[in-house]
Amino acid sequence: MSGQQFGFECVFTEIPNQSSSVEGVLNLEPDPFMKRLPHRHNRGIPKPTYEPELSTKVKYLMSNYVSNHHLSESNKSFLNQLSIVAIPNSVQEALADPRWKTVMNEEMKSLQNNETWELVKCSPGKKPIGCRWIYTMKNKADGSIERFQARLVAKGYTQTYGIDYTETFAPVAKINTVRVLLSLAANLDWPLQQFYVKNVFLHGELSEEVYMDLPPGCMVSEKQCQKVCKLKKSLYGLKQSPRAWFGRFTKSMRAFGYRQSNLDHTLFLKKQHGKITTLIVYVDDMVVTRNDPEERKALQNYLFREFEMKDLGPLKYFLGIEVSRSSEGIFLSQRKYALDLLQETGMLGCQPVNTPIEEGLKLCVEPNQVSTDKGRYQRLVGS
């Protein structure tokens, strides 16, 4: 009911001062019409957009609230080593560090030796796609850094269907299948072995005519500055690359006597003499578990002959999941993944609360608001 009906505008009763007893406050029974509060002076005005200060010293460091004291000393060492070296966010940062610069040069030599492209003038009517560098690190089983890795990735999202590519679909391992394999390994005491395929997408041959810009940071002569890269072989980032690689890998596994699962096409099984060997692949990462040690050795030798492989030892880190194993079972954690996500969004120093959302927030359109980066928003929500 409107206050004007009772002859007042904005009248409210004051809360008793601190000298009053708590019981006195709780036992008050004021007139409900005298409890009207004034309108907030900022009602209807949206709060200013939160802009994190990444350089300021944080009060609530999120990593302090993640405990690993239950883990063994070796697992503690491994998890701590994962966050020692910062991964560069730009070519300029990478070139300023000799370690990253070295691996970039090695990647370029590998691509040239593989004859991935040739420098030509772009054909009329063709638009070259862009490319960028992606940086990552590979860790040993004890957590120490095994090597730095720089990978040139094509911006496949700029490709045109029917011109630069046709069929693209390739399956990846389902997380439920990974959980089932981990559960089997924990309950049946099966070992978990991890393999990695080097330059996995470079095995595919391109049937389409695809042009790409020169790699960022690549030094070429003035005559070649006007040229583009005509791709002869598949490259990371191209829409057809995953399909070409998975087709090649499936053909090789079937030739070695493995059967492809109908429920998850990335799962390959082989049963002989009452023993089972399973392999699941996620692009270039493979996890093998079995109760047949002889077949595991034979599979490893076969894969190393077919592809350029690396044995990463017992499973420690897979798809952003930290795997710690003991006699009691398998412990999974995504500590590093969560902290990296908070670091990227500037929320690493946020205060932990039970409900991480502003209560009573009213969404509205702000005047003169800068449009949101749609791609980044979708990526963060997906993460």
Short mmCIF file of C-alpha atoms in Angstrom, two decimals:
data_model
loop_
_atom_site.label_atom_id
_atom_site.label_comp_id
_atom_site.label_asym_id
_atom_site.label_seq_id
_atom_site.Cartn_x
_atom_site.Cartn_y
_atom_site.Cartn_z
CA MET A 1 0.00 0.00 0.00
CA SER A 2 1.19 3.47 -0.79
CA GLY A 3 2.60 5.62 2.02
CA GLN A 4 0.68 8.64 0.78
CA GLN A 5 -2.54 6.99 1.95
CA PHE A 6 -1.38 7.40 5.52
CA GLY A 7 -0.18 10.99 5.28
CA PHE A 8 3.60 10.42 5.25
CA GLU A 9 6.26 10.07 2.65
CA CYS A 10 9.26 8.14 3.94
CA VAL A 11 9.17 7.40 7.67
CA PHE A 12 11.09 4.60 9.32
CA THR A 13 11.87 3.61 12.90
CA GLU A 14 15.45 3.70 14.04
CA ILE A 15 17.06 0.52 15.28
CA PRO A 16 17.84 0.72 19.01
CA ASN A 17 21.39 1.71 19.89
CA GLN A 18 24.00 -0.78 21.00
CA SER A 19 23.23 -0.21 24.69
CA SER A 20 19.85 -1.92 24.26
CA SER A 21 19.77 -5.62 24.99
CA VAL A 22 19.46 -8.17 22.22
CA GLU A 23 16.31 -9.53 23.80
CA GLY A 24 14.78 -6.07 23.69
CA VAL A 25 15.43 -5.80 19.97
CA LEU A 26 13.99 -9.23 19.26
CA ASN A 27 10.86 -8.57 21.30
CA LEU A 28 9.95 -5.32 19.56
CA GLU A 29 6.63 -5.39 17.74
CA PRO A 30 6.60 -2.16 15.73
CA ASP A 31 3.75 -0.99 13.59
CA PRO A 32 4.29 -2.64 10.15
CA PHE A 33 3.43 0.65 8.40
CA MET A 34 6.18 2.41 10.36
CA LYS A 35 8.86 0.05 9.10
CA ARG A 36 9.03 1.49 5.61
CA LEU A 37 12.60 2.22 4.55
CA PRO A 38 13.65 4.94 2.13
CA HIS A 39 14.47 4.02 -1.46
CA ARG A 40 18.15 3.39 -2.11
CA HIS A 41 19.83 6.31 -3.80
CA ASN A 42 21.39 3.92 -6.34
CA ARG A 43 18.29 1.84 -7.01
CA GLY A 44 18.06 0.85 -10.66
CA ILE A 45 21.65 1.91 -11.32
CA PRO A 46 23.86 -1.06 -12.26
CA LYS A 47 27.04 -1.57 -10.34
CA PRO A 48 30.27 -0.75 -12.13
CA THR A 49 31.75 -3.58 -14.16
CA TYR A 50 34.37 -5.57 -12.29
CA GLU A 51 37.82 -5.00 -13.74
CA PRO A 52 40.43 -7.20 -12.06
CA GLU A 53 43.81 -5.73 -11.24
CA LEU A 54 46.08 -8.63 -12.13
CA SER A 55 49.22 -6.86 -10.95
CA THR A 56 48.01 -6.05 -7.42
CA LYS A 57 48.86 -8.22 -4.46
CA VAL A 58 46.00 -10.56 -3.71
CA LYS A 59 44.66 -11.02 -0.21
CA TYR A 60 42.94 -14.36 -0.68
CA LEU A 61 45.26 -16.48 -2.80
CA MET A 62 43.09 -19.30 -4.10
CA SER A 63 45.95 -21.80 -4.12
CA ASN A 64 46.13 -21.48 -0.33
CA TYR A 65 42.71 -23.10 -0.05
CA VAL A 66 43.67 -26.23 -2.00
CA SER A 67 45.32 -28.84 0.18
CA ASN A 68 47.55 -31.69 -0.97
CA HIS A 69 48.82 -32.83 2.43
CA HIS A 70 47.16 -36.23 1.95
CA LEU A 71 49.33 -36.99 -1.09
CA SER A 72 52.67 -38.73 -1.05
CA GLU A 73 55.88 -36.72 -1.33
CA SER A 74 56.42 -37.80 -4.94
CA ASN A 75 52.91 -36.68 -5.93
CA LYS A 76 53.36 -33.37 -4.10
CA SER A 77 56.56 -32.79 -6.03
CA PHE A 78 54.86 -33.62 -9.32
CA LEU A 79 51.92 -31.25 -8.73
CA ASN A 80 54.19 -28.41 -7.58
CA GLN A 81 56.37 -28.79 -10.66
CA LEU A 82 53.34 -28.33 -12.94
CA SER A 83 53.08 -24.63 -12.07
CA ILE A 84 56.75 -23.62 -11.87
CA VAL A 85 57.24 -22.18 -15.37
CA ALA A 86 54.84 -19.64 -16.86
CA ILE A 87 53.61 -20.38 -20.38
CA PRO A 88 53.91 -17.35 -22.72
CA ASN A 89 50.74 -15.74 -24.02
CA SER A 90 52.25 -14.13 -27.14
CA VAL A 91 55.01 -14.61 -29.68
CA GLN A 92 56.87 -11.63 -28.25
CA GLU A 93 57.00 -13.22 -24.80
CA ALA A 94 58.18 -16.53 -26.22
CA LEU A 95 60.94 -14.98 -28.36
CA ALA A 96 62.25 -13.13 -25.31
CA ASP A 97 62.95 -16.48 -23.60
CA PRO A 98 65.76 -18.55 -25.22
CA ARG A 99 64.11 -21.82 -24.17
CA TRP A 100 60.86 -21.11 -26.00
CA LYS A 101 62.70 -19.58 -28.96
CA THR A 102 64.72 -22.79 -29.34
CA VAL A 103 61.65 -25.04 -29.48
CA MET A 104 59.99 -22.67 -31.99
CA ASN A 105 63.01 -23.05 -34.27
CA GLU A 106 62.90 -26.82 -33.82
CA GLU A 107 59.21 -26.89 -34.74
CA MET A 108 59.88 -24.86 -37.89
CA LYS A 109 62.70 -27.23 -38.90
CA SER A 110 60.43 -30.22 -38.31
CA LEU A 111 57.71 -28.71 -40.50
CA GLN A 112 60.22 -27.92 -43.24
CA ASN A 113 61.75 -31.40 -43.12
CA ASN A 114 58.26 -32.88 -43.35
CA GLU A 115 57.57 -30.67 -46.40
CA THR A 116 54.36 -29.44 -44.82
CA TRP A 117 54.12 -26.46 -47.18
CA GLU A 118 55.76 -24.57 -50.02
CA LEU A 119 55.98 -20.81 -50.45
CA VAL A 120 53.96 -19.62 -53.45
CA LYS A 121 51.94 -16.65 -54.58
CA CYS A 122 48.32 -16.95 -53.56
CA SER A 123 46.02 -18.03 -56.38
CA PRO A 124 43.39 -15.49 -57.49
CA GLY A 125 40.14 -15.88 -55.56
CA LYS A 126 41.83 -17.77 -52.73
CA LYS A 127 42.05 -16.31 -49.24
CA PRO A 128 44.84 -17.61 -46.99
CA ILE A 129 43.95 -18.64 -43.46
CA GLY A 130 45.88 -17.34 -40.45
CA CYS A 131 48.00 -19.24 -37.96
CA ARG A 132 49.33 -18.81 -34.42
CA TRP A 133 51.74 -20.38 -31.95
CA ILE A 134 50.54 -22.51 -29.04
CA TYR A 135 52.92 -23.17 -26.13
CA THR A 136 52.88 -25.98 -23.59
CA MET A 137 55.15 -28.11 -21.44
CA LYS A 138 55.55 -31.85 -21.02
CA ASN A 139 56.39 -33.23 -17.58
CA LYS A 140 58.16 -36.40 -16.54
CA ALA A 141 56.64 -38.89 -14.12
CA ASP A 142 58.40 -37.19 -11.20
CA GLY A 143 56.98 -33.80 -12.16
CA SER A 144 60.18 -32.30 -13.52
CA ILE A 145 60.02 -30.55 -16.88
CA GLU A 146 60.80 -32.93 -19.71
CA ARG A 147 60.66 -30.41 -22.53
CA PHE A 148 59.08 -27.20 -23.74
CA GLN A 149 56.83 -27.46 -26.76
CA ALA A 150 55.81 -24.87 -29.34
CA ARG A 151 53.23 -25.83 -31.93
CA LEU A 152 52.15 -23.93 -35.02
CA VAL A 153 48.36 -24.05 -35.33
CA ALA A 154 46.29 -22.96 -38.30
CA LYS A 155 43.20 -20.82 -37.68
CA GLY A 156 40.82 -23.39 -39.07
CA TYR A 157 37.74 -21.41 -38.02
CA THR A 158 38.37 -19.14 -41.03
CA GLN A 159 38.17 -22.04 -43.50
CA THR A 160 35.27 -22.19 -45.94
CA TYR A 161 33.24 -25.37 -46.27
CA GLY A 162 33.39 -26.94 -49.72
CA ILE A 163 36.50 -24.95 -50.65
CA ASP A 164 39.07 -25.55 -47.91
CA TYR A 165 37.54 -28.71 -46.46
CA THR A 166 34.63 -31.17 -46.71
CA GLU A 167 34.34 -33.91 -44.06
CA THR A 168 35.75 -33.06 -40.63
CA PHE A 169 34.21 -35.23 -37.91
CA ALA A 170 36.54 -37.27 -35.71
CA PRO A 171 35.59 -38.68 -32.29
CA VAL A 172 37.45 -37.97 -29.04
CA ALA A 173 37.43 -40.04 -25.88
CA LYS A 174 34.33 -39.70 -23.73
CA ILE A 175 35.01 -38.77 -20.13
CA ASN A 176 32.67 -41.58 -18.99
CA THR A 177 34.81 -44.12 -20.82
CA VAL A 178 37.93 -42.73 -19.15
CA ARG A 179 36.21 -43.11 -15.76
CA VAL A 180 35.28 -46.71 -16.51
CA LEU A 181 38.88 -47.57 -17.43
CA LEU A 182 40.21 -45.87 -14.30
CA SER A 183 37.65 -47.76 -12.22
CA LEU A 184 38.71 -51.06 -13.79
CA ALA A 185 42.35 -50.30 -13.15
CA ALA A 186 41.65 -49.40 -9.52
CA ASN A 187 39.47 -52.43 -8.76
CA LEU A 188 41.42 -55.05 -10.72
CA ASP A 189 44.86 -53.56 -9.96
CA TRP A 190 45.70 -53.06 -13.63
CA PRO A 191 48.59 -50.74 -14.55
CA LEU A 192 47.91 -47.52 -16.46
CA GLN A 193 50.42 -46.57 -19.15
CA GLN A 194 50.43 -43.32 -21.14
CA PHE A 195 51.79 -42.77 -24.65
CA TYR A 196 52.14 -39.61 -26.70
CA VAL A 197 52.28 -39.23 -30.49
CA LYS A 198 54.65 -36.54 -31.75
CA ASN A 199 53.30 -34.19 -34.43
CA VAL A 200 50.22 -36.36 -34.74
CA PHE A 201 48.37 -34.34 -37.40
CA LEU A 202 51.34 -34.14 -39.74
CA HIS A 203 50.69 -37.71 -40.89
CA GLY A 204 47.61 -36.77 -42.92
CA GLU A 205 47.74 -35.89 -46.60
CA LEU A 206 45.65 -32.95 -47.81
CA SER A 207 43.47 -33.39 -50.86
CA GLU A 208 42.16 -29.79 -50.80
CA GLU A 209 44.03 -26.66 -51.90
CA VAL A 210 44.67 -24.70 -48.71
CA TYR A 211 46.77 -21.53 -48.32
CA MET A 212 48.07 -20.15 -45.03
CA ASP A 213 49.79 -16.93 -43.93
CA LEU A 214 53.45 -16.98 -42.95
CA PRO A 215 53.99 -18.06 -39.32
CA PRO A 216 54.29 -15.17 -36.81
CA GLY A 217 57.91 -14.40 -35.98
CA CYS A 218 59.18 -16.20 -39.08
CA MET A 219 62.12 -14.41 -40.72
CA VAL A 220 61.96 -14.44 -44.52
CA SER A 221 63.51 -12.37 -47.29
CA GLU A 222 61.75 -9.37 -48.81
CA LYS A 223 60.89 -11.34 -51.95
CA GLN A 224 59.13 -14.02 -49.90
CA CYS A 225 57.21 -11.57 -47.71
CA GLN A 226 54.48 -11.35 -50.35
CA LYS A 227 54.14 -15.13 -50.59
CA VAL A 228 51.93 -17.52 -48.64
CA CYS A 229 52.23 -21.14 -47.53
CA LYS A 230 50.50 -23.67 -49.75
CA LEU A 231 49.84 -26.62 -47.45
CA LYS A 232 50.84 -30.01 -48.81
CA LYS A 233 50.20 -31.92 -45.59
CA SER A 234 47.82 -31.61 -42.69
CA LEU A 235 48.51 -29.15 -39.88
CA TYR A 236 47.16 -28.58 -36.38
CA GLY A 237 44.06 -26.40 -36.40
CA LEU A 238 42.76 -27.40 -39.83
CA LYS A 239 39.21 -28.67 -39.72
CA GLN A 240 40.03 -31.86 -41.64
CA SER A 241 43.19 -32.72 -39.65
CA PRO A 242 41.54 -34.72 -36.82
CA ARG A 243 39.58 -36.85 -39.27
CA ALA A 244 42.65 -37.65 -41.36
CA TRP A 245 44.69 -38.66 -38.30
CA PHE A 246 41.97 -40.73 -36.66
CA GLY A 247 41.31 -42.58 -39.91
CA ARG A 248 44.97 -43.45 -40.18
CA PHE A 249 45.19 -44.58 -36.55
CA THR A 250 42.02 -46.70 -36.74
CA LYS A 251 43.32 -48.47 -39.83
CA SER A 252 46.60 -49.29 -38.05
CA MET A 253 44.89 -50.59 -34.90
CA ARG A 254 42.56 -52.85 -36.85
CA ALA A 255 45.48 -54.20 -38.81
CA PHE A 256 47.08 -55.21 -35.49
CA GLY A 257 44.02 -57.20 -34.45
CA TYR A 258 42.22 -54.68 -32.23
CA ARG A 259 38.46 -54.26 -32.25
CA GLN A 260 36.87 -50.81 -32.15
CA SER A 261 34.15 -50.28 -29.53
CA ASN A 262 30.68 -49.44 -30.85
CA LEU A 263 29.84 -47.26 -27.83
CA ASP A 264 33.04 -45.20 -27.94
CA HIS A 265 34.97 -45.30 -31.19
CA THR A 266 38.14 -44.07 -29.48
CA LEU A 267 38.30 -47.26 -27.40
CA PHE A 268 40.17 -50.24 -28.89
CA LEU A 269 40.08 -53.73 -27.34
CA LYS A 270 41.93 -56.98 -27.85
CA LYS A 271 41.06 -60.19 -26.05
CA GLN A 272 43.19 -63.31 -26.32
CA HIS A 273 43.83 -66.28 -24.04
CA GLY A 274 41.30 -64.91 -21.57
CA LYS A 275 43.23 -61.65 -21.11
CA ILE A 276 42.24 -58.15 -22.19
CA THR A 277 44.18 -55.12 -23.41
CA THR A 278 42.41 -51.77 -23.84
CA LEU A 279 43.61 -48.52 -25.42
CA ILE A 280 41.80 -45.19 -25.45
CA VAL A 281 43.01 -42.26 -27.54
CA TYR A 282 42.32 -38.53 -27.21
CA VAL A 283 43.93 -36.93 -30.29
CA ASP A 284 47.63 -37.54 -29.53
CA ASP A 285 47.36 -38.88 -25.95
CA MET A 286 46.83 -42.60 -25.36
CA VAL A 287 46.15 -44.55 -22.18
CA VAL A 288 46.65 -48.33 -22.11
CA THR A 289 45.47 -50.64 -19.34
CA ARG A 290 45.50 -54.43 -19.39
CA ASN A 291 46.16 -57.71 -17.58
CA ASP A 292 48.32 -59.03 -20.43
CA PRO A 293 51.90 -57.74 -20.09
CA GLU A 294 53.12 -59.53 -23.22
CA GLU A 295 50.45 -57.90 -25.40
CA ARG A 296 51.23 -54.46 -23.96
CA LYS A 297 54.86 -54.84 -24.98
CA ALA A 298 53.87 -56.02 -28.46
CA LEU A 299 51.44 -53.09 -28.83
CA GLN A 300 54.08 -50.62 -27.73
CA ASN A 301 56.61 -51.95 -30.24
CA TYR A 302 54.01 -51.83 -33.03
CA LEU A 303 52.94 -48.24 -32.29
CA PHE A 304 56.55 -47.07 -32.09
CA ARG A 305 57.18 -48.57 -35.54
CA GLU A 306 54.07 -47.01 -37.07
CA PHE A 307 54.30 -43.54 -35.54
CA GLU A 308 56.79 -41.29 -33.80
CA MET A 309 55.83 -42.08 -30.22
CA LYS A 310 56.97 -41.32 -26.69
CA ASP A 311 56.44 -43.44 -23.59
CA LEU A 312 55.34 -41.16 -20.72
CA GLY A 313 55.35 -43.95 -18.15
CA PRO A 314 52.57 -44.50 -15.58
CA LEU A 315 49.53 -42.24 -16.02
CA LYS A 316 50.05 -38.97 -14.12
CA TYR A 317 48.35 -36.17 -16.06
CA PHE A 318 45.64 -36.65 -18.69
CA LEU A 319 43.13 -34.13 -20.13
CA GLY A 320 43.86 -31.65 -17.35
CA ILE A 321 43.27 -34.34 -14.71
CA GLU A 322 45.98 -35.07 -12.16
CA VAL A 323 46.11 -38.80 -11.41
CA SER A 324 47.61 -39.98 -8.12
CA ARG A 325 47.71 -43.70 -7.40
CA SER A 326 48.37 -45.68 -4.24
CA SER A 327 47.50 -49.03 -2.74
CA GLU A 328 44.17 -47.53 -1.58
CA GLY A 329 43.03 -46.52 -5.06
CA ILE A 330 43.23 -43.67 -7.58
CA PHE A 331 42.79 -40.01 -6.65
CA LEU A 332 41.76 -37.54 -9.37
CA SER A 333 42.10 -33.78 -9.13
CA GLN A 334 41.79 -30.77 -11.46
CA ARG A 335 43.66 -28.36 -9.20
CA LYS A 336 45.98 -26.98 -11.89
CA TYR A 337 43.13 -26.68 -14.40
CA ALA A 338 41.01 -24.69 -11.94
CA LEU A 339 43.86 -22.41 -10.89
CA ASP A 340 44.82 -21.73 -14.53
CA LEU A 341 41.21 -20.77 -15.27
CA LEU A 342 41.12 -18.40 -12.30
CA GLN A 343 44.45 -16.91 -13.36
CA GLU A 344 43.18 -16.21 -16.88
CA THR A 345 40.00 -14.51 -15.66
CA GLY A 346 41.72 -12.44 -12.97
CA MET A 347 39.86 -14.27 -10.19
CA LEU A 348 42.85 -15.94 -8.58
CA GLY A 349 42.60 -13.63 -5.56
CA CYS A 350 38.84 -13.80 -5.10
CA GLN A 351 37.51 -14.53 -1.61
CA PRO A 352 36.09 -18.06 -1.23
CA VAL A 353 32.36 -18.09 -0.43
CA ASN A 354 29.68 -20.75 -0.27
CA THR A 355 27.59 -19.10 -3.01
CA PRO A 356 29.90 -17.57 -5.65
CA ILE A 357 27.32 -15.19 -7.13
CA GLU A 358 26.11 -11.74 -6.17
CA GLU A 359 22.78 -12.03 -4.35
CA GLY A 360 19.85 -9.98 -5.63
CA LEU A 361 21.68 -8.89 -8.78
CA LYS A 362 19.38 -7.28 -11.35
CA LEU A 363 20.55 -7.64 -14.94
CA CYS A 364 20.03 -4.66 -17.18
CA VAL A 365 21.54 -2.98 -20.23
CA GLU A 366 24.20 -0.40 -19.42
CA PRO A 367 24.44 2.71 -21.61
CA ASN A 368 27.52 2.99 -23.82
CA GLN A 369 28.64 -0.48 -22.81
CA VAL A 370 31.46 -2.09 -24.79
CA SER A 371 30.31 -5.31 -26.41
CA THR A 372 31.51 -8.52 -24.77
CA ASP A 373 34.11 -10.74 -26.43
CA LYS A 374 31.69 -13.46 -27.46
CA GLY A 375 34.33 -16.05 -28.31
CA ARG A 376 36.18 -15.63 -25.02
CA TYR A 377 32.93 -15.73 -23.04
CA GLN A 378 31.85 -18.98 -24.70
CA ARG A 379 35.27 -20.52 -24.16
CA LEU A 380 35.32 -19.64 -20.47
CA VAL A 381 31.78 -20.96 -19.93
CA GLY A 382 32.78 -24.15 -21.70
CA SER A 383 35.86 -24.46 -19.53
#
